[in-house]
Tab-separated table of C-alpha atoms in Angstrom:
chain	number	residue	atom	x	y	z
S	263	UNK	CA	-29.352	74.909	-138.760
S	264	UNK	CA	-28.925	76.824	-141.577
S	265	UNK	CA	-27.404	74.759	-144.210
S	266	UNK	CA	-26.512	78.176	-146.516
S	267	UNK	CA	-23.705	79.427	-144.189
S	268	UNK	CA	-21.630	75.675	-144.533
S	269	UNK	CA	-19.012	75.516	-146.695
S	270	UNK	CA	-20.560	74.139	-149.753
S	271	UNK	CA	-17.299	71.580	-150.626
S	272	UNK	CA	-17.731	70.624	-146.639
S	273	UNK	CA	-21.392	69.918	-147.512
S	274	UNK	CA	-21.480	67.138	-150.731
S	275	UNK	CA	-18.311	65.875	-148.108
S	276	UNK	CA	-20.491	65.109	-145.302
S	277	UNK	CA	-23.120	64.124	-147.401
S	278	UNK	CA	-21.218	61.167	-149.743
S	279	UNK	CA	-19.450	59.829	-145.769
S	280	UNK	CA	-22.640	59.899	-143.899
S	281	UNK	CA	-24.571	58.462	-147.065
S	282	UNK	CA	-21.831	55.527	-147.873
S	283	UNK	CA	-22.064	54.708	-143.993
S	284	UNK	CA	-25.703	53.993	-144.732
S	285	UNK	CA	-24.963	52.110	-148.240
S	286	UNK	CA	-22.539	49.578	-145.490
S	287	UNK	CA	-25.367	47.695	-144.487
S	288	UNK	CA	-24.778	44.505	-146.632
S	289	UNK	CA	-28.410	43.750	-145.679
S	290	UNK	CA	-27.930	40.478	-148.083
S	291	UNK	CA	-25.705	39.493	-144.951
S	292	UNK	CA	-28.053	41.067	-142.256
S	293	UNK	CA	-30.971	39.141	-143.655
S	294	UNK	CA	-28.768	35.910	-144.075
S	295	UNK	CA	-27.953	35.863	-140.596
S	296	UNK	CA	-31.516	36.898	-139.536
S	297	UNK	CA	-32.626	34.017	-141.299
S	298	UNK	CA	-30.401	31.298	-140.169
S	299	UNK	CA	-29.034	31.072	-143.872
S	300	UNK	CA	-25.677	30.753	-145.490
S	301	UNK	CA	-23.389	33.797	-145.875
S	302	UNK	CA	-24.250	34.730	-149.577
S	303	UNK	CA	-21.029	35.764	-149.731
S	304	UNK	CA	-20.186	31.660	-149.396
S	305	UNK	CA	-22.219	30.196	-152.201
S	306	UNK	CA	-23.256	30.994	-155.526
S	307	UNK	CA	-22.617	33.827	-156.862
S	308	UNK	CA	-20.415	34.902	-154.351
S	309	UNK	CA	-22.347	38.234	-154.072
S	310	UNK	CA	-23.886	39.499	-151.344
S	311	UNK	CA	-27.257	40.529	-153.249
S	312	UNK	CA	-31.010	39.458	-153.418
S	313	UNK	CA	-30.297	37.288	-156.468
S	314	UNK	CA	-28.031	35.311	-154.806
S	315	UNK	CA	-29.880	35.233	-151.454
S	316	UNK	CA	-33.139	33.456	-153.569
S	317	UNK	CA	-30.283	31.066	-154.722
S	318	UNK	CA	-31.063	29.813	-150.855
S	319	UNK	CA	-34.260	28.933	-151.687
S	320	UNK	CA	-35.456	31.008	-149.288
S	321	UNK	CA	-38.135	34.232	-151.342
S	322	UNK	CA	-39.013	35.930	-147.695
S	323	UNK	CA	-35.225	36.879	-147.254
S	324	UNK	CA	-34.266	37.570	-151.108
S	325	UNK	CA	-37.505	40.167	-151.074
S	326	UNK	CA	-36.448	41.628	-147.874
S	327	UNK	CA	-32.651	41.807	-149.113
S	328	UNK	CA	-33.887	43.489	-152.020
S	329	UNK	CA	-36.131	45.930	-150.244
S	330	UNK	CA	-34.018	46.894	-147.617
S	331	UNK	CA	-31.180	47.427	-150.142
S	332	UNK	CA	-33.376	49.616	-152.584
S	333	UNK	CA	-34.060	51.676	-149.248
S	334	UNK	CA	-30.587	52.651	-148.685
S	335	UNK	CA	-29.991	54.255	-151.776
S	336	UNK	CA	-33.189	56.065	-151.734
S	337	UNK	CA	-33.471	57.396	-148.119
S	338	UNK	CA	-30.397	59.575	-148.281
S	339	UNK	CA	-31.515	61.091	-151.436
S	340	UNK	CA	-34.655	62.095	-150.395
S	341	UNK	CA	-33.494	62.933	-147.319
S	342	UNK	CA	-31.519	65.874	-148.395
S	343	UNK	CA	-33.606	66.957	-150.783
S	344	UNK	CA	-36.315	67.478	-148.355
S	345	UNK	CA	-33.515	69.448	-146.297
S	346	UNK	CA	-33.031	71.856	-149.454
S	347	UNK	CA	-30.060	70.960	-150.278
S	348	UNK	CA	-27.753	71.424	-153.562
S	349	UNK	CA	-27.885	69.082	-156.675
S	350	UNK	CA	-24.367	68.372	-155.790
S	351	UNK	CA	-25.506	67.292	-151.909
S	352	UNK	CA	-27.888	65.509	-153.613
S	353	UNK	CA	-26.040	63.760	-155.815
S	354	UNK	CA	-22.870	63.083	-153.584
S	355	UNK	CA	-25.781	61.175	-151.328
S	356	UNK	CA	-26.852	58.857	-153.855
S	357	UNK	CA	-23.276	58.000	-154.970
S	358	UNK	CA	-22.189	57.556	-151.642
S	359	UNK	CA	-25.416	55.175	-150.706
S	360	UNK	CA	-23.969	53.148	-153.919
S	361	UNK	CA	-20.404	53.293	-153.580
S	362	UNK	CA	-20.933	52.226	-149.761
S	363	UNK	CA	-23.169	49.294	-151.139
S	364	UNK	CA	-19.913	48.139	-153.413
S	365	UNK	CA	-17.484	48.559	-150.675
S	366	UNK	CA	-18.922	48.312	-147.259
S	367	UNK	CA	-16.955	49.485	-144.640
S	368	UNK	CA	-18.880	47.314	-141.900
S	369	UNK	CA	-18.315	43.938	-144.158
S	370	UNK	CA	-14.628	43.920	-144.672
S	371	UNK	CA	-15.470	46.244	-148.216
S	372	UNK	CA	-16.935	42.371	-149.852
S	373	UNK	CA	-20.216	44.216	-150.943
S	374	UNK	CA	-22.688	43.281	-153.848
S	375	UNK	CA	-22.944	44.643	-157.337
S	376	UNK	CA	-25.747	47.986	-156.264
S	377	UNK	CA	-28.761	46.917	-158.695
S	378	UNK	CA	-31.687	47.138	-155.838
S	379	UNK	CA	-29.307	50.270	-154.453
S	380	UNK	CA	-28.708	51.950	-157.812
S	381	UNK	CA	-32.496	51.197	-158.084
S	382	UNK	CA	-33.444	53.204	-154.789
S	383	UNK	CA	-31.079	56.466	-156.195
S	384	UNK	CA	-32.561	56.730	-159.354
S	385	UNK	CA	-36.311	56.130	-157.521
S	386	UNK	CA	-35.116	59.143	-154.933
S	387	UNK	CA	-33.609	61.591	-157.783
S	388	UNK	CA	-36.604	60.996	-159.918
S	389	UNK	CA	-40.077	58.714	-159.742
S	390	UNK	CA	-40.177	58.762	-163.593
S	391	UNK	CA	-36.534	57.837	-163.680
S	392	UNK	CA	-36.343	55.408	-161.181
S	393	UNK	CA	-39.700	53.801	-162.989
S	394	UNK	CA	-38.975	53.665	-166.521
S	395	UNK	CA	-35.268	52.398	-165.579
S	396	UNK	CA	-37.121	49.691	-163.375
S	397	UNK	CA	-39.415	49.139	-165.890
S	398	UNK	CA	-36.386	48.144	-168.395
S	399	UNK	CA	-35.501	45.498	-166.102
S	400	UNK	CA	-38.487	43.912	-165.309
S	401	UNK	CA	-38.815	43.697	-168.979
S	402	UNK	CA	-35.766	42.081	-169.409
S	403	UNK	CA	-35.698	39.410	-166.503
S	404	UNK	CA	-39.215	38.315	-167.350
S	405	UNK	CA	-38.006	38.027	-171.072
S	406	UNK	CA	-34.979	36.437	-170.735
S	407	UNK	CA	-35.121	35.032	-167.260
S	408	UNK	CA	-31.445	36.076	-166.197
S	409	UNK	CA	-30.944	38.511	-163.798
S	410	UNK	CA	-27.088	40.004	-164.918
S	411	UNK	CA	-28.993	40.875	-168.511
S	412	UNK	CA	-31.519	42.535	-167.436
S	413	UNK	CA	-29.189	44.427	-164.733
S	414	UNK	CA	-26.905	45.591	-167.696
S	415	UNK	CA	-28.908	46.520	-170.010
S	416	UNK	CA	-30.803	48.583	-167.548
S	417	UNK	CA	-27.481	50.376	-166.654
S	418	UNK	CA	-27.298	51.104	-170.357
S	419	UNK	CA	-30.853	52.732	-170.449
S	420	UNK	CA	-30.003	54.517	-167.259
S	421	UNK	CA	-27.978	57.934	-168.557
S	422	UNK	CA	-30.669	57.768	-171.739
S	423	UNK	CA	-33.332	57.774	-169.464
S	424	UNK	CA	-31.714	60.562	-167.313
S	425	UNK	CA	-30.849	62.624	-170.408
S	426	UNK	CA	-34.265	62.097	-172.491
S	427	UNK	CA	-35.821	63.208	-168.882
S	428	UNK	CA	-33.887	66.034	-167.858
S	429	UNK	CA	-31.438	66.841	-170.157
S	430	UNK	CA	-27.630	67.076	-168.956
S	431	UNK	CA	-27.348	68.080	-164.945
S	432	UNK	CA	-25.565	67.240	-161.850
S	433	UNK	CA	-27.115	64.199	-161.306
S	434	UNK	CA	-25.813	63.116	-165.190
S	435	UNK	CA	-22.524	62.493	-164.017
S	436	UNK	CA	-23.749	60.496	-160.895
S	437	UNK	CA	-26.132	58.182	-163.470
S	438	UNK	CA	-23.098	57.167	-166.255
S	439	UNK	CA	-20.694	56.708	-163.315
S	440	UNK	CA	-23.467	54.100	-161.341
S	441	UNK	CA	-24.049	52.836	-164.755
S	442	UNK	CA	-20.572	52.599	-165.449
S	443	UNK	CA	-19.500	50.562	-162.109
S	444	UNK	CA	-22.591	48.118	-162.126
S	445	UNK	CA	-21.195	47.370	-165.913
S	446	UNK	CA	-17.453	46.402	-164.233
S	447	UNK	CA	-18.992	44.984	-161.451
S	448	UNK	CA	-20.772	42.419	-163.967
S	449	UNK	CA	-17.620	41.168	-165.902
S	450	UNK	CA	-17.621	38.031	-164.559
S	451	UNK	CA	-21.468	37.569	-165.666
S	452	UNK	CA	-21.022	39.060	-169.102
S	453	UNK	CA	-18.405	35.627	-169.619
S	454	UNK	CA	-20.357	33.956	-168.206
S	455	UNK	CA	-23.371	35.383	-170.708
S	456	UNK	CA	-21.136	34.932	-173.330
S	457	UNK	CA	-20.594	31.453	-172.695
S	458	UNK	CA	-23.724	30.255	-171.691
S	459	UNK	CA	-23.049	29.108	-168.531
S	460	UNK	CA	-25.025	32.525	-166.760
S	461	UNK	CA	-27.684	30.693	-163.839
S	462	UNK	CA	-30.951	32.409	-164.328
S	463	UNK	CA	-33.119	33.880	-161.840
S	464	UNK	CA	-34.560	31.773	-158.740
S	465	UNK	CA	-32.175	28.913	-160.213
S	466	UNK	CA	-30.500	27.558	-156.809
S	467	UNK	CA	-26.910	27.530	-155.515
């Protein structure tokens, strides 16, 4: 098919539905179940992400919740950019991947906060990206040992990462709006930072 006689608008369209679809899989839940555990959506947290699935004590299905979640942001942006397609395409795949992660269709829209997805977009729009952003949180959760902090102040680095990298683009806009969701979608852990009452990583439910 030749992609360069479809409507362009009809194109980032079809790419941001088919792309959220994928970002639906609360694999946090898929895992859960796979695993005979909890629904992480019933303890902790609340939030149907690997930090609160290690809350179960069990590593196997936090590593394969974060894994699997990292891979659904990253497979539809590499997947249309080995089609050729538009920065826009491009970029309507990895914010649909994330926005689907948020708001999952398949789990009655209860999804997690998109680290390990915003993760796997910013790996599939750019190694070097995806790496040094990575890198920022590693840094951060070894340091301080608290998984929201280092999540927050990677979404800070994110659009200076982006910016120092590439300068402004299409996929800017996509970056500060991630950045800018995974910030709202922490309020409850910024009180929580703020008060000291934030459980840090591996801590159980």
């Amino acid at each position: 098919m030749n992609f360069n006689q479809v409507d362009p608008i009809a194109l980032v369209a079809i790419s941001a539905v088919v792309s959220y679809l994928v970002g639906s899989l609360s694999f946090a839940v898929i895992v859960s179940r796979i695993f005979g555990l909890a629904d992480p959506r019933t303890y902790g947290s609340g939030n149907p992400g690997a930090t609160n699935v290690l809350r179960s004590g069990n590593k196997a299905a936090a590593i394969l919740t974060l894994v699997f979640d990292a891979v659904k942001g990253y497979v539809p942006v590499v997947v249309a950019q080995q089609m050729g397609l538009s920065e826009w395409v491009i970029a309507a795949a990895g914010l649909g991947a994330f926005i689907g992660h948020l708001w999952p269709v398949f789990f009655k829209f209860e999804g997690g906060k998109g680290v390990a997805t915003a993760a796997g977009v910013l790996l599939g729009y750019s190694g070097a990206l995806g790496g040094l952003v990575l890198l920022v949180w590693i840094s951060m959760a070894v340091i301080f040992r608290y998984s929201s902090l280092a999540a927050l102040t990677a979404s800070l680095a994110a659009p200076l990462i982006q910016y120092w990298l590439m300068g402004l683009n299409t996929m800017t806009g996509c970056v500060i709006v991630m950045s800018a969701l995974l910030i709202w979608r922490h309020e409850a852990n910024i009180r929580k930072l703020l008060a000291g009452q934030e459980s840090k990583l591996g801590q159980k439910a």
